[in-house]
Short mmCIF file of C-alpha atoms and ligand atoms in Angstrom, two decimals:
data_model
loop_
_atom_site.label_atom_id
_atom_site.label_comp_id
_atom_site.label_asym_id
_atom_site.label_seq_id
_atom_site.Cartn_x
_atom_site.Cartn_y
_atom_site.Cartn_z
CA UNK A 1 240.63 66.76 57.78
CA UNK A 2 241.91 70.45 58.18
CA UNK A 3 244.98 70.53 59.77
CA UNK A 4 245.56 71.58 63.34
CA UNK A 5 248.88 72.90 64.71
CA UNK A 6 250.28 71.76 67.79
CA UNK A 7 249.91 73.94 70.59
CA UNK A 8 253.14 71.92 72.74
CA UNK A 9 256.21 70.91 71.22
CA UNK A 10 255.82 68.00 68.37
CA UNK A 11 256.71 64.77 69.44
CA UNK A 12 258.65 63.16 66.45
CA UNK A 13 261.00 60.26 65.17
CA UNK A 14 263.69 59.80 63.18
CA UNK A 15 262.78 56.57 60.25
CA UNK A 16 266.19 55.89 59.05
CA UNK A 17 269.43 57.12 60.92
CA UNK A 18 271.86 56.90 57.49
CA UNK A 19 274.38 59.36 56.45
CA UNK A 20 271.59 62.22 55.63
CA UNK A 21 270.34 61.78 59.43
CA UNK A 22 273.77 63.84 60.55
CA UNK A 23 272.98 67.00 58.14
CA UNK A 24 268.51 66.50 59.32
CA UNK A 25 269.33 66.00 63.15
CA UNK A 26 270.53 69.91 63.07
CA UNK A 27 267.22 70.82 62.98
CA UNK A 28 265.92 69.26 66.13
CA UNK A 29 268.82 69.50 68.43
CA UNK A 30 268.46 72.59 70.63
CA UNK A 31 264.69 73.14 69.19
CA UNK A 32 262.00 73.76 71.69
CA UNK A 33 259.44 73.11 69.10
CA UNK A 34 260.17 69.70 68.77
CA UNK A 35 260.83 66.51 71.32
CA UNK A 36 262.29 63.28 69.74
CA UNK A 37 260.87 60.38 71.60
CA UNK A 38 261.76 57.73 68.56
CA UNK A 39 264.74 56.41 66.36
CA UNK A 40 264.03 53.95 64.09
CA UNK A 41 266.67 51.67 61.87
CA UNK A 42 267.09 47.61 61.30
CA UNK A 43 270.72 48.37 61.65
CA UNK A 44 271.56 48.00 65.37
CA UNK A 45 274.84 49.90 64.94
CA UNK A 46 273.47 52.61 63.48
CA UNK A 47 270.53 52.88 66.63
CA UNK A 48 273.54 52.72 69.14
CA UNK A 49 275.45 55.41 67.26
CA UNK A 50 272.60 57.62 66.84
CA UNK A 51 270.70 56.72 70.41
CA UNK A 52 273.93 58.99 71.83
CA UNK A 53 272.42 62.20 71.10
CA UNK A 54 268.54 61.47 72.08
CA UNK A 55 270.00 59.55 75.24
CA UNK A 56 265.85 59.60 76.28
CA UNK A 57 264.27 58.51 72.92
CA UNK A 58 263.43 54.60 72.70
CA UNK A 59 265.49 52.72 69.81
CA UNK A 60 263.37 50.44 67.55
CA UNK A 61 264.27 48.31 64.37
CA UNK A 62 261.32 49.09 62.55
CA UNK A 63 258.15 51.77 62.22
CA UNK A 64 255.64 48.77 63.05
CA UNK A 65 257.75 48.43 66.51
CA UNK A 66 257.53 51.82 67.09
CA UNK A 67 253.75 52.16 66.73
CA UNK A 68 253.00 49.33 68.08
CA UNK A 69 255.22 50.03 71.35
CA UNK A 70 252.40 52.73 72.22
CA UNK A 71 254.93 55.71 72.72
CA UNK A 72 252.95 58.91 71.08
CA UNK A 73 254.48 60.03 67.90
CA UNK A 74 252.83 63.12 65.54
CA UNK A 75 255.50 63.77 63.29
CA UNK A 76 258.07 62.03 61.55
CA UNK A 77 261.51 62.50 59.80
CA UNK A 78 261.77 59.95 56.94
CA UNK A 79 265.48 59.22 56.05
CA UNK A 80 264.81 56.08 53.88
CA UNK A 81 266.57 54.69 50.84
CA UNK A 82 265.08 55.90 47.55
CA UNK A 83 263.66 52.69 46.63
CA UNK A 84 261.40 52.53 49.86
CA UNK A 85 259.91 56.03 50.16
CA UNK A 86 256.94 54.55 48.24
CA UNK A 87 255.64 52.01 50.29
CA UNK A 88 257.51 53.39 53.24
CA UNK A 89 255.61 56.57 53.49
CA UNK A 90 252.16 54.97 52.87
CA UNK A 91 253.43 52.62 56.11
CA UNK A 92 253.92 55.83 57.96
CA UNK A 93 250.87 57.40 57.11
CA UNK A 94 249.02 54.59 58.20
CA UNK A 95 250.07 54.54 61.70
CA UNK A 96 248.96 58.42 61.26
CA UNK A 97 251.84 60.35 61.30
CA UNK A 98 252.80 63.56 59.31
CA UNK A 99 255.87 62.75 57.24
CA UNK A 100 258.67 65.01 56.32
CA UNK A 101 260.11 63.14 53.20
CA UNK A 102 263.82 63.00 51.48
CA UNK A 103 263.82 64.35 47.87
CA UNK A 104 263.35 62.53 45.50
CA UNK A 105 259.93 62.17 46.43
CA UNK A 106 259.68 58.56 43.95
CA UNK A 107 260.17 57.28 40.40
CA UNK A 108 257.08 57.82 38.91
CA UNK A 109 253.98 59.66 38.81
CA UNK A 110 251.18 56.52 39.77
CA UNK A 111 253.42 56.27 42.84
CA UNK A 112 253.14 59.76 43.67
CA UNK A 113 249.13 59.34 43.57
CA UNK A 114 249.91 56.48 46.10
CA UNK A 115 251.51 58.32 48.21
CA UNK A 116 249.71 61.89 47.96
CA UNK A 117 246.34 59.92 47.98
CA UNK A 118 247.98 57.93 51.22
CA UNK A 119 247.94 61.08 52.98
CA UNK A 120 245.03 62.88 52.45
CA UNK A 121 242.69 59.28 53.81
CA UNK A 122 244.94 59.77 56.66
CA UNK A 123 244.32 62.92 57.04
CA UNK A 124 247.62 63.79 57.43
CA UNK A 125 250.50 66.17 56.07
CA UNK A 126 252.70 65.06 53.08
CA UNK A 127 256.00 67.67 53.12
CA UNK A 128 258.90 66.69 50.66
CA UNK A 129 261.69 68.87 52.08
CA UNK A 130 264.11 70.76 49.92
CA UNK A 131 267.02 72.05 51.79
CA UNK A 132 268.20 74.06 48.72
CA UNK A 133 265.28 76.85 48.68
CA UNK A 134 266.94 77.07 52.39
CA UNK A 135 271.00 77.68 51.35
CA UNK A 136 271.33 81.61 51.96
CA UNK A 137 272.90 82.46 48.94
CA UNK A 138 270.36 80.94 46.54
CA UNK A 139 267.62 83.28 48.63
CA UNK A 140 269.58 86.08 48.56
CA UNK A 141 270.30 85.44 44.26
CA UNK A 142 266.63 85.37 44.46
CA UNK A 143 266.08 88.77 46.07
CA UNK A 144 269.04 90.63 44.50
CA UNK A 145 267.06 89.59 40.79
CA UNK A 146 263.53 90.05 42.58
CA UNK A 147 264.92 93.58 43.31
CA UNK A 148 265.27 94.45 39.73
CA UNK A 149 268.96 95.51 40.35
CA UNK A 150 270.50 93.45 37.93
CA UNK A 151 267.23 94.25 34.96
CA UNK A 152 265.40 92.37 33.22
CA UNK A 153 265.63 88.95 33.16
CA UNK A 154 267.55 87.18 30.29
CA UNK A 155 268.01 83.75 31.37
CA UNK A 156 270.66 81.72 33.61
CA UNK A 157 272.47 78.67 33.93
CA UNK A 158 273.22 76.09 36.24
CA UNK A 159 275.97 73.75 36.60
CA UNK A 160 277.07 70.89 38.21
CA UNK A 161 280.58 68.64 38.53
CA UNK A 162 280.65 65.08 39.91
CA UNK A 163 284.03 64.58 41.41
CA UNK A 164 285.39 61.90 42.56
CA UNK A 165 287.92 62.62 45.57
CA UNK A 166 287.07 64.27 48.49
CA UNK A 167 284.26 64.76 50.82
CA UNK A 168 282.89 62.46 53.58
CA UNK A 169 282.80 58.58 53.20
CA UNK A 170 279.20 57.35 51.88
CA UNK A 171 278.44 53.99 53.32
CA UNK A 172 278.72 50.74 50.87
CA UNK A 173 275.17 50.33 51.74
CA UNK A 174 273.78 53.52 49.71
CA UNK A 175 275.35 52.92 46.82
CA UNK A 176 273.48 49.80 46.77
CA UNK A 177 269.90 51.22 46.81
CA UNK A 178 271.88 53.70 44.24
CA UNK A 179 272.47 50.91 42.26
CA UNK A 180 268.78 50.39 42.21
CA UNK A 181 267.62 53.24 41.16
CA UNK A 182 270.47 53.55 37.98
CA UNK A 183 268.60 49.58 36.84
CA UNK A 184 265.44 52.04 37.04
CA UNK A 185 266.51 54.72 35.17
CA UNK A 186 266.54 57.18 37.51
CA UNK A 187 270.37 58.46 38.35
CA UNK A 188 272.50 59.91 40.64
CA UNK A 189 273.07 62.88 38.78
CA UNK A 190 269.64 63.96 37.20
CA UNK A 191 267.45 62.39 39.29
CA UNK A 192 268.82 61.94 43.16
CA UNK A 193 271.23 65.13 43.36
CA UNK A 194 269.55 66.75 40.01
CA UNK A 195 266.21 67.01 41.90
CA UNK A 196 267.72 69.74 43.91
CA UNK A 197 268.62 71.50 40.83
CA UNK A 198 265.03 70.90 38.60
CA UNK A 199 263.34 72.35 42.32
CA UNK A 200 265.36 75.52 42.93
CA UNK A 201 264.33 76.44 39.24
CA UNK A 202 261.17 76.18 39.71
CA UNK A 203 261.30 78.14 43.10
CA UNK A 204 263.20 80.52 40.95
CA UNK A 205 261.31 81.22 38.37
CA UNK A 206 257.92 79.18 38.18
CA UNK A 207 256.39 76.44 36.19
CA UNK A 208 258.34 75.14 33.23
CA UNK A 209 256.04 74.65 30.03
CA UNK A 210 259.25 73.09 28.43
CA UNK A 211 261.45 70.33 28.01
CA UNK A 212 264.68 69.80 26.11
CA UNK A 213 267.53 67.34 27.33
CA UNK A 214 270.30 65.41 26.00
CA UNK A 215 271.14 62.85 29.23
CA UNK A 216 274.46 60.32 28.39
CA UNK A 217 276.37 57.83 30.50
CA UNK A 218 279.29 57.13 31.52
CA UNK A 219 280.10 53.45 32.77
CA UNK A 220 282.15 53.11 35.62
CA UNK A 221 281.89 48.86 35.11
CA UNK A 222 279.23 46.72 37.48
CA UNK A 223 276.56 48.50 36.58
CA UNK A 224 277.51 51.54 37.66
CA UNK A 225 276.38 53.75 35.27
CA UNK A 226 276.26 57.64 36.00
CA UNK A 227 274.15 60.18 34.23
CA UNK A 228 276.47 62.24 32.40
CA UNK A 229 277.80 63.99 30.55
CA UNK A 230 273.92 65.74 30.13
CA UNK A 231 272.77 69.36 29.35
CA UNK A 232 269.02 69.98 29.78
CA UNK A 233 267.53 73.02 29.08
CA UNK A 234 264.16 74.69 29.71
CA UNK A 235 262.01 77.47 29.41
CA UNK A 236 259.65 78.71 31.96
CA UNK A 237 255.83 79.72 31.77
CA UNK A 238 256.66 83.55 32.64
CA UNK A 239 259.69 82.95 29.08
CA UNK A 240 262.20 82.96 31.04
CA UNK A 241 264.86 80.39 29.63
CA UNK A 242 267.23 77.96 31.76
CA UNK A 243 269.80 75.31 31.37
CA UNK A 244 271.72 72.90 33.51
CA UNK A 245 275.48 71.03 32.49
CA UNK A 246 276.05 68.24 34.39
CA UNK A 247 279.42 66.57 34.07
CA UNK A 248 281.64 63.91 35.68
CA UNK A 249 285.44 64.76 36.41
CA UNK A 250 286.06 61.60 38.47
CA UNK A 251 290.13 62.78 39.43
CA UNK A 252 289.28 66.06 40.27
CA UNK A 253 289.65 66.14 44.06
CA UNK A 254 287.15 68.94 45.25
CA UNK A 255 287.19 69.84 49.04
CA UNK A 256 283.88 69.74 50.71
CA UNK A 257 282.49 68.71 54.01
CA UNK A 258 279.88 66.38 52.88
CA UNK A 259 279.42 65.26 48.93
CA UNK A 260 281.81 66.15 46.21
CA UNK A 261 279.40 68.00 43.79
CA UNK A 262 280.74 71.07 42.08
CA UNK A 263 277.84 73.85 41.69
CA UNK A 264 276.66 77.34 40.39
CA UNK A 265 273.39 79.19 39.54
CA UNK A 266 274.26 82.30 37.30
CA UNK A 267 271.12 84.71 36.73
CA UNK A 268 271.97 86.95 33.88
CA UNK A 269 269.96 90.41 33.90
CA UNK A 270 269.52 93.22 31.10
CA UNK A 271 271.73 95.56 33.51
CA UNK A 272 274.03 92.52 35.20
CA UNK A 273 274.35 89.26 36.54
CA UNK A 274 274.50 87.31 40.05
CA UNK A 275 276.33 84.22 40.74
CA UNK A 276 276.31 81.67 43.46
CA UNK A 277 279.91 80.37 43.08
CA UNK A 278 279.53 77.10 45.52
CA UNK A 279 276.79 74.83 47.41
CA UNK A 280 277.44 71.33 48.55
CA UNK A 281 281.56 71.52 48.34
CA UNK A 282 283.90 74.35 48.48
CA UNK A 283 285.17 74.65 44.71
CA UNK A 284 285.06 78.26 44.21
CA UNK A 285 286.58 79.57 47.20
CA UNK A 286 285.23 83.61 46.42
CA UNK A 287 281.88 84.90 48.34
CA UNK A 288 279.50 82.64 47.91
CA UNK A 289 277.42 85.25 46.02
CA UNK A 290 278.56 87.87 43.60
CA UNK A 291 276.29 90.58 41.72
CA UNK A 292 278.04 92.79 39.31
CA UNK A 293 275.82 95.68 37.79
CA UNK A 294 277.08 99.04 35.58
CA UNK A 295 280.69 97.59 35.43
CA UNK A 296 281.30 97.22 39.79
CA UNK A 297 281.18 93.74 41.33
CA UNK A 298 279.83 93.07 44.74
CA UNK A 299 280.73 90.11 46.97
CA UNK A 300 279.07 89.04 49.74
CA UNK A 301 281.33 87.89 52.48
CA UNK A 302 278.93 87.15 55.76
CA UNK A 303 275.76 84.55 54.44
CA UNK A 304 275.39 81.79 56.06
CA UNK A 305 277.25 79.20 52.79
CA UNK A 306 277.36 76.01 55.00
CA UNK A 307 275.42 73.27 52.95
CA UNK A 308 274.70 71.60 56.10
CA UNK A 309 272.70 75.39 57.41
CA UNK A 310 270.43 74.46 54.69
CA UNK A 311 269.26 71.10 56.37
CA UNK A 312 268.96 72.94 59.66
CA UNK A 313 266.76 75.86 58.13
CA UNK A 314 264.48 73.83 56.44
CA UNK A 315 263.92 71.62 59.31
CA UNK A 316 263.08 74.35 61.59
CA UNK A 317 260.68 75.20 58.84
CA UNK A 318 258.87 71.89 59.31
CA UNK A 319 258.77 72.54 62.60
CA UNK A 320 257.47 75.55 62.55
CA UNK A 321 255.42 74.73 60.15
CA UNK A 322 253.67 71.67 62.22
CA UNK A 323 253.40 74.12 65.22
CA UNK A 324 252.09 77.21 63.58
CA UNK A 325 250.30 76.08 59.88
CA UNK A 326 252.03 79.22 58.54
CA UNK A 327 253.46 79.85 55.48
CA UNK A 328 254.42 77.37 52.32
CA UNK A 329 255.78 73.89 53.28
CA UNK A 330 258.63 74.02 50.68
CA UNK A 331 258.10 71.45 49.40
CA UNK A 332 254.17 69.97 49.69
CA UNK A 333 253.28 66.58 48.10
CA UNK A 334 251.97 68.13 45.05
CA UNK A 335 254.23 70.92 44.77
CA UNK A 336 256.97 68.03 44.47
CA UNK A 337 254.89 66.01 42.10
CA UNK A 338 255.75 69.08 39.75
CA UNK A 339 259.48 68.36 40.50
CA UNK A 340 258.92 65.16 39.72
CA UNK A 341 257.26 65.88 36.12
CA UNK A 342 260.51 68.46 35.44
CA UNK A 343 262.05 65.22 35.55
CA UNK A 344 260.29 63.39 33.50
CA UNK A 345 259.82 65.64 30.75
CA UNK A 346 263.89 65.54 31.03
CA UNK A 347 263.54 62.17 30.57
CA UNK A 348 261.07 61.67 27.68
CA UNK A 349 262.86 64.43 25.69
CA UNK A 350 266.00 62.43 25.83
CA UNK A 351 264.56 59.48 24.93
CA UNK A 352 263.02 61.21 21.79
CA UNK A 353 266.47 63.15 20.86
CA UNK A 354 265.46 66.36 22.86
CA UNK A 355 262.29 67.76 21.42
CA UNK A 356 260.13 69.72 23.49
CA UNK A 357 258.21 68.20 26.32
CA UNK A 358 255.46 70.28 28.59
CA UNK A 359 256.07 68.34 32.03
CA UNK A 360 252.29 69.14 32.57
CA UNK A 361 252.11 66.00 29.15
CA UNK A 362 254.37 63.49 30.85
CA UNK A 363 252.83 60.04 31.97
N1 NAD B 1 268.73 66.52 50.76
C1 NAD B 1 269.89 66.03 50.37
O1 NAD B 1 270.73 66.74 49.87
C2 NAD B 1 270.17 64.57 50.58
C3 NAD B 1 271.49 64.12 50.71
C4 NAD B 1 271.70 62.76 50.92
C5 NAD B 1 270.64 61.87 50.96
N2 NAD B 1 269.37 62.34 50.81
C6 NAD B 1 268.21 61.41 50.83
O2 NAD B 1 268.07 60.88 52.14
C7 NAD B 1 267.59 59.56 52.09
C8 NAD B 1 268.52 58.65 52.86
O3 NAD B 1 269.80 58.76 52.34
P1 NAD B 1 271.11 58.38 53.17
O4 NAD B 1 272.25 58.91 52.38
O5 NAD B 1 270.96 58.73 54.59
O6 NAD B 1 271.07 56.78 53.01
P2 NAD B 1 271.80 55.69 53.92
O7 NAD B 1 271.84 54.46 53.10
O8 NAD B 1 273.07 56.23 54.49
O9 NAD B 1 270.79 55.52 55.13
C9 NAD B 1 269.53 54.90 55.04
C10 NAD B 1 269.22 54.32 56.40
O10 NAD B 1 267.89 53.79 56.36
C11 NAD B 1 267.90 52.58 57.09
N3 NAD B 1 266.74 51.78 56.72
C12 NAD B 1 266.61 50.86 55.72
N4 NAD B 1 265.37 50.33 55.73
C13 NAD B 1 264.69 50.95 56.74
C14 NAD B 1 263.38 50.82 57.26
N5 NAD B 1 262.48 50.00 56.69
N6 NAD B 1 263.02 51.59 58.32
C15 NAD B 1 263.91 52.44 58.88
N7 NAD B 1 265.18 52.59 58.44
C16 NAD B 1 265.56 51.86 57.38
C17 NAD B 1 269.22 51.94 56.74
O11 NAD B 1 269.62 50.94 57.68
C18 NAD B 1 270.16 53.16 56.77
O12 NAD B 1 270.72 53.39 58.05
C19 NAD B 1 267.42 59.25 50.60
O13 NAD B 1 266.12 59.54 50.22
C20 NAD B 1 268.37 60.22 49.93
O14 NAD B 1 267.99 60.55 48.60
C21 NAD B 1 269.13 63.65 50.63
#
């Protein structure tokens, strides 16, 4: 079934009103392409919190309420724990909704068949949002190198810093689910907050044909086991070469707004280099984004470096997107699937003391 945009504004629900809802609701408030007539969550306190700012939208516990209350829904924000998106999103396409998805999309790539092949009987859209191809410094590190101001392209890095202190409080109840997906193999650092990473290199620079990773742990007791210290590294179809450090300082008190996760993306060019010092938290305190070519350095002073701008833009996109039918979804189902097998390739290399994987091999 072809899609069709909407020709009114798109009548949509919130599934899940956790701690991700307050960075997604940015999108809709103030939107006139969009009315929200639902919130769904089992947790009553969280309906009553969240039922403040949609005063007119009707609170249920679960999807199956919602569609069976007979209130018209097209769309649907789905803000669910990791270990439910699977079965969760085949629930929501059944009661034929289009689903705008959390990253990461799910654990494996049979599940991702579920869910892609979930969609297309219903004959509705799959998108897996990615806030980070909507952070305005990554864009504009994308143009400046586009440009050709900085040369050819020699490679870049990536790097990341788990702190421990600082940020806002994460509920008791999503470290649970986290829990989960650590028994799984799948962690917090590579996998949850690490898909972010594996998908803006890919917007970046294309398909990866490569694979090379070296994932540890470190054990925090009760099964809390993160993901690091880990370096993987990567090469691109076009040659182009990247690599990611992740790495824990647990005392290091970082101030951010949301999650304590130090960041930067370094693009280094035959002529010059460009930097994006910060995302999530505010660790580098300089513009956001610096290019220095032929021995000057520019800053820029005036983007837009609020992590939480990111959730707003891509939203909109959505939006948009379900009103219009223009332009890329960022992410679609199977554009995340190849997310997904960046992943795994990480993953199998490890396993196999970091020889070369092709994510287009992994099972
Ligand atoms: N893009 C990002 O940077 C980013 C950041 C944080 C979280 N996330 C993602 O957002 C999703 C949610 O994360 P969170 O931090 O909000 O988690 P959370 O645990 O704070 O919230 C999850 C909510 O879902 C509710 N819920 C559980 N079962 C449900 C069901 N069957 N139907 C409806 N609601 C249900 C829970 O009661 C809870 O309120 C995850 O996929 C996570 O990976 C993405």
């Amino acid at each position: 079934m072809a899609f069709v945009p909407y020709d009114r504004p798109v009548r949509a629900a919130f599934i899940g009103l956790g701690r991700v809802y307050d960075l997604n609701v940015l999108a809709y408030t103030g939107n006139p392409d969009v009315e929200v007539v639902a919130l769904v969550d089992p947790s009553e306190e969280r309906r009553a919190q969240r039922q403040a700012d949609w005063p007119e939208a009707a609170a249920f516990a679960s999807a199956a309420e919602l569609a069976a209350s007979g209130i018209e829904v097209d769309a649907v924000e789905a803000l669910l724990p990791i270990p439910l998106h699977v079965d969760g999103v085949i629930e929501l396409f059944g009661y034929g909704w289009h689903v705008n998805l959390q990253k990461p999309m799910c654990n494996d790539l049979l599940d991702a068949q579920r869910m892609l092949d979930a969609a297309k009987s219903s004959g509705r859209v799959l998108r897996v949002m990615e806030n980070y191809l909507f952070y305005e410094p990554l864009i504009r590190l994308k143009s400046v190198f586009e440009s050709g101001e900085i040369g050819t392209i020699a490679g870049y890095h990536m790097k990341m810093v788990g702190s421990g202190k600082g940020g806002w409080d994460v509920p008791w109840s999503s470290f649970e689910w986290q829990l989960k997906q650590i028994k799984r193999g799948r962690g917090i650092m590579i996998f949850d907050d690490g898909w972010h990473k594996l998908s803006t290199a890919i917007w970046l620079f294309g398909p990866v044909s490569q694979v090379r990773a070296w994932i540890g742990t470190t054990s925090f007791g009760h099964g809390i086991d993160i993901d690091a210290p880990a370096v993987i590294a990567w090469e691109h179809a076009n040659g182009v070469r990247g690599v990611w450090d992740i790495t824990l300082a647990p005392d290091l008190y970082l101030r951010s707004d949301y999650y304590t996760n130090d960041e930067r993306w370094e693009v280094t060019g035959s002529r010059g280099f460009a930097r994006v010092n910060r995302c999530t938290g505010r660790g580098i305190q300089q513009p956001s984004l610096e290019v220095y070519v032929d021995g000057e350095m520019r800053g820029y002073h005036a983007l837009d470096d609020d992590w939480a701008s990111s959730f707003r833009d891509s939203g909109r996109h959505w939006l948009r997107w379900l009103r219009t039918g223009d332009g890329p979804l960022l992410w679609s189902g199977e554009e995340a699937v190849d997310v997904l097998r960046f992943a795994l390739a990480a993953y199998a290399s490890s396993a196999s003391d970091g020889i070369g994987v092709s994510p287009s091999q992994v099972i």
